[in-house]
Amino acid sequence: MKTISENTCFDGTQGVYSHASTACDGDMTFGLFLPAEAKEEKVPLLWFLSGLTCTHENAMTKAAAQGWAAEHGIALVFPDTSPRGEGVADHDDFDLGQGAGFYVNATQDPWAKHYKMWDYIADELPALLAEKFAIDPERQGITGHSMGGHGALTLAMTLPGRYRSVSAFSPISNPIDSDWGRKQFTAYLGEDESTWAKHDASKLMLEKGFDGPILIDTGTKDQFIDLLRPETLADAISKRRQQATFRLQPGYDHSYFFVSTFIEDHIAFHAEALWS
Amino acid sequence: MKTISENTCFDGTQGVYSHASTACDGDMTFGLFLPAEAKEEKVPLLWFLSGLTCTHENAMTKAAAQGWAAEHGIALVFPDTSPRGEGVADHDDFDLGQGAGFYVNATQDPWAKHYKMWDYIADELPALLAEKFAIDPERQGITGHSMGGHGALTLAMTLPGRYRSVSAFSPISNPIDSDWGRKQFTAYLGEDESTWAKHDASKLMLEKGFDGPILIDTGTKDQFIDLLRPETLADAISKRRQQATFRLQPGYDHSYFFVSTFIEDHIAFHAEALWS
């Protein structure tokens, strides 16, 4: 593992690190905020999975999350959204290839060699973090934005016991019925749609649900709301009788100005679960 | 004036606007955050002047300022740091030309035609804001980062009565004795150093001071601290018996991770002056 940068931030450390990833067969970069408490003891960890086009850097610099994480003594990890670099397959569209890993393990060429974001987020990166940093693997929560909200919800429902709490900002909620999903799943997973359902938050909600609290925020003026399909997830939450807070925020759009407005709520929500 | 974007943010609006600037002889872009209160009444305005290489966008997306401005019912304006575009003189160095206007009126070629950032910030932009938005010109404060801290301090001391309060993050404090200053003043103002002194915060502090409170934060690990020369300003503040809080923050560097850590303090500091 290589240290790219470390900046003091809210009396803790905002670091950026890279490492050779087995899952993604190449170097991966992530941001990690450690609160001051991590100098003395292991701290809870909140995952922030980012959306289309993002690297590890966007949420790290724009979500205004560190101050609230510091207040609650929680670490934040900001993984990249795909493998990157020369030799890694890519596509001219912004919503396919690099920056658009969709948190799945690709099985189709040319993606299968590097695009194993599920394994990376579910297995490899958490193991690395627990080994190298003062992180308590027994206390993890997960959140994300847009494609990252999809990742957070699907990981949380698929790995019961892993995360104590899950939240999302404007998540892609029903990708198997959206152009943000069908296109990427076809490319990464192939034409057989039976392989897609385990990556659809609304489907997973009906089938499994989540053993813990859920918080979801979407803006009423989100310019991509037709692609996000929050109504399908709201329906599934209701049918499942899932413990959840599902909010539509008046006037907000899809931007980080929306995320930064409500990040305080989300971190407080996770803190309650992580410190209980 | 043209609206580039408007995003709902902390129940207010984060806008980006462009306009034809007479001072800079070309189009200029700025960010403006208006809190919810501005829908009903005129609100106080806090200027945020940015540092080298920045546009209107850096502080607007990275300083995490809007939440605190919303809490205190204060507008924030994020001007650009220089004129820009084709036909505007530039230089290969990052610290001269576009992105490095230094908040002076250039008198030397090739800069004199467009580089009138002093007039732009002191006269043209405040007039435009007061005309187009629910801003109370009687209640203004000013802050800035690095080169923008230099701008905030020199404007505040030169325009008594304009700003009720001034603060700065890691300001360039003594440019006439620093490579961040001598180089640019030579280019923009010419070899005659007598024209430089009115743009040196430490000199102005000795000669004029500021009729109101001052707050200055600099990180002890600031990688540019030798160029900033905070010691000269601290000396001048002490000799002047100026009302001021001058802080060196342990471990912090020059980045926006530093700014975002202390922006809450700075906005609360200005709010106290602006709402009294």
Coordinates of C-alpha atoms in Angstrom, one line a residue:
Chain A
M1 CA 0.0 0.0 0.0
K2 CA 1.3 3.4 -0.9
T3 CA 0.4 6.8 0.7
I4 CA -0.6 9.3 -1.9
S5 CA -1.4 12.1 0.5
E6 CA -2.4 12.8 4.1
N7 CA -4.0 16.1 5.3
T8 CA -5.0 17.0 8.8
C9 CA -8.7 17.6 8.8
F10 CA -11.0 18.2 11.8
D11 CA -8.2 17.1 14.1
G12 CA -8.1 13.7 12.2
T13 CA -6.4 12.7 9.0
Q14 CA -7.8 12.6 5.4
G15 CA -5.6 10.2 3.6
V16 CA -5.4 8.9 0.0
Y17 CA -3.8 5.5 -0.6
S18 CA -3.2 3.2 -3.5
H19 CA -2.7 -0.5 -3.5
A20 CA -2.4 -3.5 -5.8
S21 CA -5.8 -5.0 -6.0
T22 CA -6.2 -8.8 -6.7
A23 CA -9.9 -8.4 -7.3
C24 CA -9.5 -5.7 -9.9
D25 CA -6.2 -7.0 -11.2
G26 CA -4.5 -3.6 -11.0
D27 CA -3.8 -0.6 -8.7
M28 CA -6.8 0.9 -6.9
T29 CA -7.0 4.2 -5.0
F30 CA -9.2 5.1 -2.1
G31 CA -9.6 8.0 0.4
L32 CA -9.9 7.3 4.1
F33 CA -10.8 9.8 6.8
L34 CA -9.7 8.8 10.3
P35 CA -11.0 10.8 13.2
A36 CA -8.7 11.8 16.1
E37 CA -9.9 8.9 18.2
A38 CA -8.2 6.4 15.7
K39 CA -4.9 7.5 17.2
E40 CA -5.9 5.7 20.4
E41 CA -8.4 3.0 19.5
K42 CA -10.3 1.2 16.7
V43 CA -13.2 3.3 15.4
P44 CA -16.4 2.4 13.5
L45 CA -16.2 2.7 9.7
L46 CA -18.8 4.2 7.3
W47 CA -18.5 3.4 3.6
F48 CA -19.3 6.1 1.1
L49 CA -19.8 4.6 -2.4
S50 CA -19.8 7.1 -5.1
G51 CA -21.8 7.6 -8.3
L52 CA -21.2 7.6 -12.1
T53 CA -18.0 9.4 -13.3
C54 CA -16.7 9.8 -9.7
T55 CA -13.3 8.7 -8.4
H56 CA -12.3 8.3 -4.8
E57 CA -12.0 12.1 -4.7
N58 CA -15.5 13.6 -5.4
A59 CA -17.2 12.8 -2.2
M60 CA -14.0 13.2 -0.2
T61 CA -13.8 16.8 -1.3
K62 CA -17.4 17.8 -1.9
A63 CA -19.7 15.9 0.5
A64 CA -18.6 17.9 3.6
A65 CA -18.7 14.6 5.5
Q66 CA -15.5 14.8 7.6
G67 CA -16.7 17.3 10.1
W68 CA -19.7 15.2 11.1
A69 CA -17.6 12.0 11.1
A70 CA -15.2 13.7 13.4
E71 CA -18.0 14.8 15.7
H72 CA -19.2 11.2 15.9
G73 CA -15.7 9.5 16.0
I74 CA -16.3 7.6 12.8
A75 CA -13.9 6.7 10.0
L76 CA -15.0 7.3 6.4
V77 CA -13.8 5.3 3.4
F78 CA -14.2 6.7 -0.2
P79 CA -13.5 3.9 -2.7
D80 CA -13.1 4.5 -6.4
T81 CA -16.0 3.5 -8.6
S82 CA -14.2 1.2 -11.0
P83 CA -10.8 -0.2 -12.0
R84 CA -8.8 2.3 -14.0
G85 CA -5.7 2.8 -16.1
E86 CA -4.2 1.7 -19.4
G87 CA -5.1 -1.8 -20.2
V88 CA -8.4 -1.5 -18.4
A89 CA -11.4 -1.8 -20.7
D90 CA -13.4 1.4 -21.1
H91 CA -16.2 2.9 -23.2
D92 CA -16.9 6.3 -24.6
D93 CA -20.2 6.6 -22.7
F94 CA -19.8 8.2 -19.3
D95 CA -22.1 5.5 -17.8
L96 CA -20.2 2.5 -18.9
G97 CA -16.6 1.3 -18.1
Q98 CA -14.2 3.4 -16.1
G99 CA -16.1 5.4 -13.5
A100 CA -19.1 3.2 -13.8
G101 CA -18.3 -0.2 -12.2
F102 CA -21.9 -0.5 -10.8
Y103 CA -20.6 -2.6 -7.9
V104 CA -20.9 -6.0 -9.7
N105 CA -18.5 -8.7 -10.7
A106 CA -18.4 -8.6 -14.5
T107 CA -18.5 -11.9 -16.3
Q108 CA -18.5 -10.7 -19.9
D109 CA -15.6 -9.6 -22.1
P110 CA -13.9 -7.2 -22.2
W111 CA -15.0 -6.3 -18.6
A112 CA -14.4 -9.6 -16.8
K113 CA -10.7 -9.2 -16.3
H114 CA -10.8 -6.1 -14.1
Y115 CA -14.3 -5.1 -13.3
K116 CA -14.8 -7.0 -10.0
M117 CA -16.1 -4.1 -7.9
W118 CA -18.4 -6.3 -5.8
D119 CA -15.5 -8.5 -4.6
Y120 CA -13.4 -5.4 -4.1
I121 CA -15.9 -3.6 -1.9
A122 CA -17.3 -6.7 -0.2
D123 CA -14.0 -8.5 0.5
E124 CA -10.7 -7.1 -0.5
L125 CA -10.8 -3.5 0.6
P126 CA -12.4 -4.2 4.0
A127 CA -9.7 -6.7 4.7
L128 CA -7.0 -4.2 3.8
L129 CA -8.6 -1.5 5.9
A130 CA -8.9 -3.8 9.0
E131 CA -5.3 -4.8 8.6
K132 CA -3.7 -1.4 8.0
F133 CA -5.8 1.0 10.0
A134 CA -7.5 1.4 13.4
I135 CA -10.8 0.2 12.0
D136 CA -13.3 -2.0 14.0
P137 CA -14.7 -4.4 11.4
E138 CA -17.5 -5.3 13.8
R139 CA -18.9 -1.8 13.4
Q140 CA -19.5 -0.9 9.8
G141 CA -22.2 1.1 8.1
I142 CA -22.6 1.9 4.4
T143 CA -24.0 4.8 2.4
G144 CA -23.6 6.0 -1.2
H145 CA -24.9 8.4 -3.9
S146 CA -26.7 7.4 -7.1
M147 CA -24.9 4.4 -8.5
G148 CA -23.2 4.3 -5.1
G149 CA -26.6 4.3 -3.3
H150 CA -27.4 1.2 -5.4
G151 CA -24.1 -0.3 -4.3
A152 CA -24.7 0.4 -0.7
L153 CA -28.3 -1.0 -0.7
T154 CA -27.4 -4.2 -2.6
L155 CA -24.3 -4.9 -0.5
A156 CA -26.1 -4.3 2.7
M157 CA -29.0 -6.6 1.9
T158 CA -26.8 -9.3 0.4
L159 CA -24.3 -9.4 3.3
P160 CA -26.5 -9.7 6.5
G161 CA -24.6 -8.9 9.6
R162 CA -21.9 -7.0 7.8
Y163 CA -23.3 -3.5 8.1
R164 CA -25.3 -2.2 11.1
S165 CA -27.0 0.5 9.1
V166 CA -27.4 1.5 5.4
S167 CA -28.4 4.8 3.8
A168 CA -28.4 6.3 0.4
F169 CA -28.6 9.6 -1.4
S170 CA -30.7 9.4 -4.7
P171 CA -29.9 5.7 -5.2
I172 CA -30.5 3.9 -8.4
S173 CA -33.2 1.9 -6.9
N174 CA -34.5 -0.5 -9.6
P175 CA -31.7 -0.9 -12.2
I176 CA -33.2 -4.0 -13.9
D177 CA -36.1 -1.7 -15.1
S178 CA -34.0 1.4 -15.8
D179 CA -31.6 2.6 -18.5
W180 CA -29.2 3.1 -15.6
G181 CA -28.9 -0.7 -15.1
R182 CA -30.1 -2.6 -18.1
K183 CA -27.3 -1.2 -20.3
Q184 CA -24.6 -1.9 -17.7
F185 CA -25.9 -5.3 -16.6
T186 CA -26.1 -6.4 -20.2
A187 CA -22.5 -5.3 -20.8
Y188 CA -21.1 -6.6 -17.5
L189 CA -23.3 -9.6 -16.7
G190 CA -24.6 -10.6 -20.1
E191 CA -28.1 -11.0 -21.7
D192 CA -29.4 -13.6 -19.1
E193 CA -31.5 -11.3 -16.9
S194 CA -31.7 -13.9 -14.2
T195 CA -28.2 -12.9 -13.2
W196 CA -29.3 -9.3 -12.7
A197 CA -31.9 -9.6 -9.9
K198 CA -29.4 -9.9 -7.1
H199 CA -28.1 -6.4 -8.0
D200 CA -31.5 -4.7 -7.8
A201 CA -32.3 -3.0 -4.5
S202 CA -36.0 -3.2 -5.0
K203 CA -35.9 -6.9 -5.8
L204 CA -33.6 -7.6 -2.8
M205 CA -35.9 -5.5 -0.6
L206 CA -38.9 -7.7 -1.5
E207 CA -36.9 -10.9 -1.0
K208 CA -34.5 -10.3 1.8
G209 CA -34.9 -6.8 3.4
F210 CA -32.3 -5.5 5.8
D211 CA -31.8 -6.4 9.4
G212 CA -31.3 -2.8 10.6
P213 CA -32.3 0.8 10.0
I214 CA -32.4 2.3 6.5
L215 CA -32.4 6.0 5.5
I216 CA -33.0 7.2 1.9
D217 CA -33.0 10.7 0.6
T218 CA -33.9 11.8 -2.9
G219 CA -34.6 15.3 -4.2
T220 CA -37.9 16.1 -5.8
K221 CA -36.1 18.0 -8.5
D222 CA -33.6 15.3 -9.2
Q223 CA -32.9 15.5 -12.9
F224 CA -32.4 11.8 -13.1
I225 CA -35.3 10.7 -10.9
D226 CA -37.0 8.8 -13.8
L227 CA -33.8 6.7 -14.0
L228 CA -33.5 6.2 -10.2
R229 CA -37.1 4.9 -9.8
P230 CA -37.4 5.6 -6.1
E231 CA -41.1 4.6 -6.3
T232 CA -40.2 1.0 -6.8
L233 CA -38.1 0.9 -3.8
A234 CA -40.6 2.7 -1.7
D235 CA -43.2 0.2 -2.7
A236 CA -40.9 -2.7 -1.8
I237 CA -40.0 -1.2 1.6
S238 CA -43.7 -0.8 2.3
K239 CA -44.6 -4.3 1.2
R240 CA -41.7 -5.7 3.2
R241 CA -42.6 -3.7 6.3
Q242 CA -39.0 -2.8 6.4
Q243 CA -37.7 -0.4 9.2
A244 CA -36.9 2.6 7.0
T245 CA -37.0 6.3 6.6
F246 CA -37.7 7.3 3.0
R247 CA -37.6 11.0 2.3
L248 CA -38.3 13.1 -0.8
Q249 CA -36.6 16.5 -0.2
P250 CA -38.3 19.4 -1.8
G251 CA -36.4 21.3 -4.5
Y252 CA -33.2 19.3 -4.3
D253 CA -31.4 17.9 -7.3
H254 CA -28.8 15.2 -7.9
S255 CA -25.7 17.2 -7.1
Y256 CA -23.3 17.2 -4.2
F257 CA -25.1 20.4 -3.0
F258 CA -27.9 18.0 -2.1
V259 CA -25.6 15.4 -0.6
S260 CA -23.7 18.0 1.5
T261 CA -27.0 19.4 2.8
F262 CA -28.1 16.0 4.3
I263 CA -24.8 14.4 5.1
E264 CA -25.1 15.5 8.7
D265 CA -28.4 13.6 9.1
H266 CA -26.9 10.5 7.4
I267 CA -23.8 10.4 9.6
A268 CA -25.8 10.9 12.7
F269 CA -28.1 8.1 11.6
H270 CA -25.2 5.7 11.2
A271 CA -23.5 6.9 14.4
E272 CA -26.6 5.9 16.4
A273 CA -26.3 2.3 15.0
L274 CA -22.5 2.2 15.1
W275 CA -22.1 3.4 18.7
S276 CA -25.0 1.4 20.2
Chain B
M1 CA -26.2 38.6 -16.3
K2 CA -26.6 34.9 -17.2
T3 CA -27.6 32.1 -14.9
I4 CA -25.2 29.2 -15.4
S5 CA -26.7 26.9 -12.7
E6 CA -28.8 27.0 -9.6
N7 CA -28.9 24.1 -7.1
T8 CA -31.0 23.9 -4.0
C9 CA -28.5 23.7 -1.0
F10 CA -29.3 23.8 2.7
D11 CA -32.8 25.1 1.9
G12 CA -31.2 28.0 0.0
T13 CA -29.8 28.3 -3.5
Q14 CA -26.3 27.8 -4.7
G15 CA -26.1 29.7 -8.0
V16 CA -23.4 30.3 -10.6
Y17 CA -23.7 33.4 -12.8
S18 CA -21.7 35.1 -15.5
H19 CA -21.8 38.7 -16.6
A20 CA -20.0 41.2 -18.9
S21 CA -17.5 42.9 -16.6
T22 CA -16.4 46.5 -17.5
A23 CA -13.5 46.4 -15.0
C24 CA -12.1 43.2 -16.5
D25 CA -13.2 43.9 -20.0
G26 CA -14.7 40.5 -20.5
D27 CA -17.1 37.9 -19.1
M28 CA -16.6 37.0 -15.4
T29 CA -18.2 34.1 -13.5
F30 CA -19.1 34.0 -9.8
G31 CA -20.8 31.6 -7.4
L32 CA -23.5 33.0 -5.0
F33 CA -25.1 31.1 -2.1
L34 CA -28.3 32.7 -0.9
P35 CA -29.9 31.3 2.3
A36 CA -33.6 30.7 2.5
E37 CA -34.1 34.0 4.2
A38 CA -33.2 35.8 1.0
K39 CA -36.6 34.8 -0.4
E40 CA -38.2 37.2 2.1
E41 CA -35.7 39.9 2.9
K42 CA -32.2 41.3 2.2
V43 CA -29.5 39.3 3.9
P44 CA -25.9 40.0 5.0
L45 CA -23.1 39.1 2.5
L46 CA -19.8 37.3 3.2
W47 CA -17.2 37.5 0.5
F48 CA -14.9 34.5 0.0
L49 CA -11.8 35.4 -2.1
S50 CA -10.0 32.3 -3.4
G51 CA -6.3 31.5 -3.8
L52 CA -3.9 30.8 -6.7
T53 CA -5.2 28.5 -9.4
C54 CA -8.8 28.7 -8.1
T55 CA -11.9 29.7 -10.1
H56 CA -15.2 30.6 -8.5
E57 CA -15.8 26.9 -8.1
N58 CA -13.2 25.6 -5.6
A59 CA -14.4 27.1 -2.4
M60 CA -18.0 26.8 -3.5
T61 CA -17.6 23.0 -3.7
K62 CA -14.8 22.3 -1.2
A63 CA -15.0 24.7 1.7
A64 CA -18.2 23.3 3.2
A65 CA -19.4 26.8 3.9
Q66 CA -23.0 26.8 2.8
G67 CA -24.3 24.8 5.8
W68 CA -22.9 27.4 8.2
A69 CA -24.0 30.3 6.1
A70 CA -27.5 28.9 6.0
E71 CA -27.5 28.5 9.8
H72 CA -26.6 32.1 10.2
G73 CA -28.8 33.4 7.4
I74 CA -25.8 34.9 5.4
A75 CA -25.1 35.0 1.7
L76 CA -21.8 33.9 0.3
V77 CA -20.2 35.1 -2.9
F78 CA -17.3 33.2 -4.5
P79 CA -15.7 35.4 -7.2
D80 CA -13.2 34.2 -9.7
T81 CA -9.5 35.0 -9.1
S82 CA -8.7 36.6 -12.4
P83 CA -10.1 37.5 -15.8
R84 CA -10.1 34.5 -18.2
G85 CA -10.6 33.5 -21.7
E86 CA -9.0 33.8 -25.1
G87 CA -7.5 37.2 -25.6
V88 CA -6.7 37.5 -21.9
A89 CA -3.0 37.6 -21.1
D90 CA -1.7 34.5 -19.4
H91 CA 1.6 33.0 -18.3
D92 CA 2.9 29.4 -18.0
D93 CA 3.5 29.7 -14.3
F94 CA 0.6 28.8 -12.1
D95 CA 1.1 31.8 -9.9
L96 CA 1.0 34.5 -12.6
G97 CA -1.8 35.4 -15.1
Q98 CA -5.1 33.6 -15.2
G99 CA -6.0 32.2 -11.8
A100 CA -3.6 34.6 -10.1
G101 CA -5.0 38.1 -10.3
F102 CA -3.7 39.0 -6.8
Y103 CA -6.6 41.5 -6.3
V104 CA -4.8 44.5 -7.8
N105 CA -5.4 46.7 -10.8
A106 CA -2.6 45.9 -13.2
T107 CA -0.9 48.9 -14.8
Q108 CA 1.7 47.1 -16.9
D109 CA 1.4 45.4 -20.3
P110 CA 0.2 42.8 -21.2
W111 CA -1.9 42.7 -18.0
A112 CA -3.4 46.2 -17.8
K113 CA -6.2 45.6 -20.3
H114 CA -8.1 42.9 -18.3
Y115 CA -6.4 42.5 -14.8
K116 CA -8.4 44.9 -12.7
M117 CA -9.4 42.6 -10.0
W118 CA -9.3 45.3 -7.3
D119 CA -11.9 47.4 -9.1
Y120 CA -13.9 44.2 -9.8
I121 CA -14.1 43.1 -6.2
A122 CA -14.3 46.6 -4.6
D123 CA -16.8 48.2 -7.0
E124 CA -18.3 46.3 -9.9
L125 CA -19.3 43.0 -8.4
P126 CA -20.8 44.4 -5.2
A127 CA -22.9 46.9 -7.2
L128 CA -24.1 44.0 -9.4
L129 CA -25.0 41.9 -6.4
A130 CA -26.8 44.7 -4.6
E131 CA -28.8 45.3 -7.8
K132 CA -29.7 41.7 -8.7
F133 CA -30.0 39.9 -5.4
A134 CA -31.5 40.2 -2.0
I135 CA -28.2 41.5 -0.5
D136 CA -27.9 44.2 2.2
P137 CA -24.8 46.2 1.2
E138 CA -24.7 47.7 4.7
R139 CA -23.8 44.3 6.1
Q140 CA -20.8 42.9 4.4
G141 CA -17.9 40.8 5.7
I142 CA -14.9 39.4 3.8
T143 CA -12.7 36.3 4.1
G144 CA -10.4 34.5 1.8
H145 CA -7.7 31.8 1.4
S146 CA -4.0 32.3 0.7
M147 CA -3.9 34.9 -2.2
G148 CA -7.6 35.5 -1.3
G149 CA -6.7 36.1 2.3
H150 CA -4.3 38.7 1.1
G151 CA -7.2 40.2 -1.0
A152 CA -9.6 40.1 1.9
L153 CA -7.2 41.8 4.3
T154 CA -6.0 44.5 1.9
L155 CA -9.5 45.4 0.7
A156 CA -10.8 45.5 4.3
M157 CA -8.1 47.9 5.5
T158 CA -8.3 50.1 2.4
L159 CA -12.1 50.5 2.4
P160 CA -13.0 51.5 6.0
G161 CA -16.7 51.1 6.7
R162 CA -17.2 48.7 3.8
Y163 CA -16.8 45.4 5.7
R164 CA -17.8 44.9 9.3
S165 CA -15.4 42.0 9.8
V166 CA -12.5 40.4 8.0
S167 CA -10.9 37.0 8.3
A168 CA -8.4 34.9 6.4
F169 CA -7.2 31.3 6.0
S170 CA -3.4 31.1 5.5
P171 CA -3.2 34.6 4.0
I172 CA -0.3 35.8 2.0
S173 CA 0.6 38.3 4.7
N174 CA 3.6 40.2 3.4
P175 CA 3.8 40.0 -0.4
I176 CA 6.3 42.8 -0.9
D177 CA 8.9 40.6 0.9
S178 CA 7.8 37.2 -0.5
D179 CA 8.2 35.4 -3.8
W180 CA 4.4 35.3 -3.7
G181 CA 4.1 39.0 -4.2
R182 CA 7.3 40.4 -5.6
K183 CA 7.0 38.4 -8.8
Q184 CA 3.4 39.3 -9.4
F185 CA 3.6 43.0 -8.3
T186 CA 6.6 43.4 -10.6
A187 CA 4.6 42.0 -13.5
Y188 CA 1.2 43.7 -12.7
L189 CA 2.4 47.0 -11.1
G190 CA 5.9 47.5 -12.4
E191 CA 9.3 47.9 -10.9
D192 CA 8.5 50.9 -8.8
E193 CA 8.0 49.3 -5.4
S194 CA 6.3 52.4 -4.0
T195 CA 3.2 51.2 -5.8
W196 CA 3.2 47.9 -4.0
A197 CA 2.9 48.9 -0.4
K198 CA -0.9 49.5 -0.5
H199 CA -1.3 45.8 -1.4
D200 CA 0.7 44.5 1.6
A201 CA -1.5 43.4 4.6
S202 CA 1.4 43.8 7.0
K203 CA 2.2 47.3 5.8
L204 CA -1.5 48.3 5.8
M205 CA -1.9 46.9 9.3
L206 CA 0.9 49.2 10.6
E207 CA -0.4 52.2 8.8
K208 CA -4.2 51.9 9.0
G209 CA -5.4 48.8 10.8
F210 CA -9.0 47.7 10.6
D211 CA -12.0 49.2 12.5
G212 CA -13.5 45.9 13.5
P213 CA -12.6 42.3 14.5
I214 CA -10.1 40.2 12.6
L215 CA -9.7 36.4 12.7
I216 CA -6.7 34.7 11.0
D217 CA -6.0 31.0 10.9
T218 CA -2.8 29.4 9.5
G219 CA -1.7 25.8 9.8
T220 CA 1.6 25.0 11.5
K221 CA 2.3 22.4 8.7
D222 CA 1.4 24.8 5.9
Q223 CA 3.7 23.8 3.1
F224 CA 3.8 27.4 1.9
I225 CA 4.2 29.1 5.2
D226 CA 7.6 30.6 4.3
L227 CA 5.9 32.4 1.4
L228 CA 2.9 33.5 3.6
R229 CA 5.0 35.2 6.3
P230 CA 2.4 35.2 9.0
E231 CA 5.0 36.4 11.5
T232 CA 5.2 39.8 9.8
L233 CA 1.4 40.3 10.1
A234 CA 1.4 39.0 13.7
D235 CA 4.1 41.6 14.5
A236 CA 2.1 44.4 12.8
I237 CA -1.1 43.4 14.6
S238 CA 0.7 43.5 17.9
K239 CA 2.3 46.8 17.2
R240 CA -0.9 48.3 16.0
R241 CA -2.8 47.0 19.1
Q242 CA -5.4 45.8 16.5
Q243 CA -8.4 43.8 17.8
A244 CA -7.6 40.4 16.3
T245 CA -7.5 36.7 16.9
F246 CA -4.5 35.2 15.2
R247 CA -4.2 31.4 15.4
L248 CA -1.7 28.8 14.3
Q249 CA -3.5 25.5 14.0
P250 CA -1.4 22.5 14.9
G251 CA -0.8 20.0 12.1
Y252 CA -2.9 21.6 9.4
D253 CA -1.6 22.4 5.9
H254 CA -2.7 24.7 3.1
S255 CA -5.5 22.6 1.7
Y256 CA -9.2 22.9 1.7
F257 CA -9.3 20.2 4.3
F258 CA -7.9 22.9 6.5
V259 CA -10.3 25.5 5.3
S260 CA -13.3 23.2 5.7
T261 CA -12.2 22.4 9.3
F262 CA -12.4 26.0 10.5
I263 CA -15.0 27.5 8.2
E264 CA -17.6 27.1 10.9
D265 CA -15.6 29.3 13.2
H266 CA -15.1 31.9 10.5
I267 CA -18.7 32.1 9.5
A268 CA -19.8 32.4 13.2
F269 CA -17.2 35.1 13.7
H270 CA -18.6 37.1 10.7
A271 CA -22.2 36.4 11.7
E272 CA -21.6 38.0 15.1
A273 CA -20.5 41.2 13.4
L274 CA -23.1 41.1 10.6
W275 CA -26.1 40.5 12.8
S276 CA -25.2 42.9 15.6

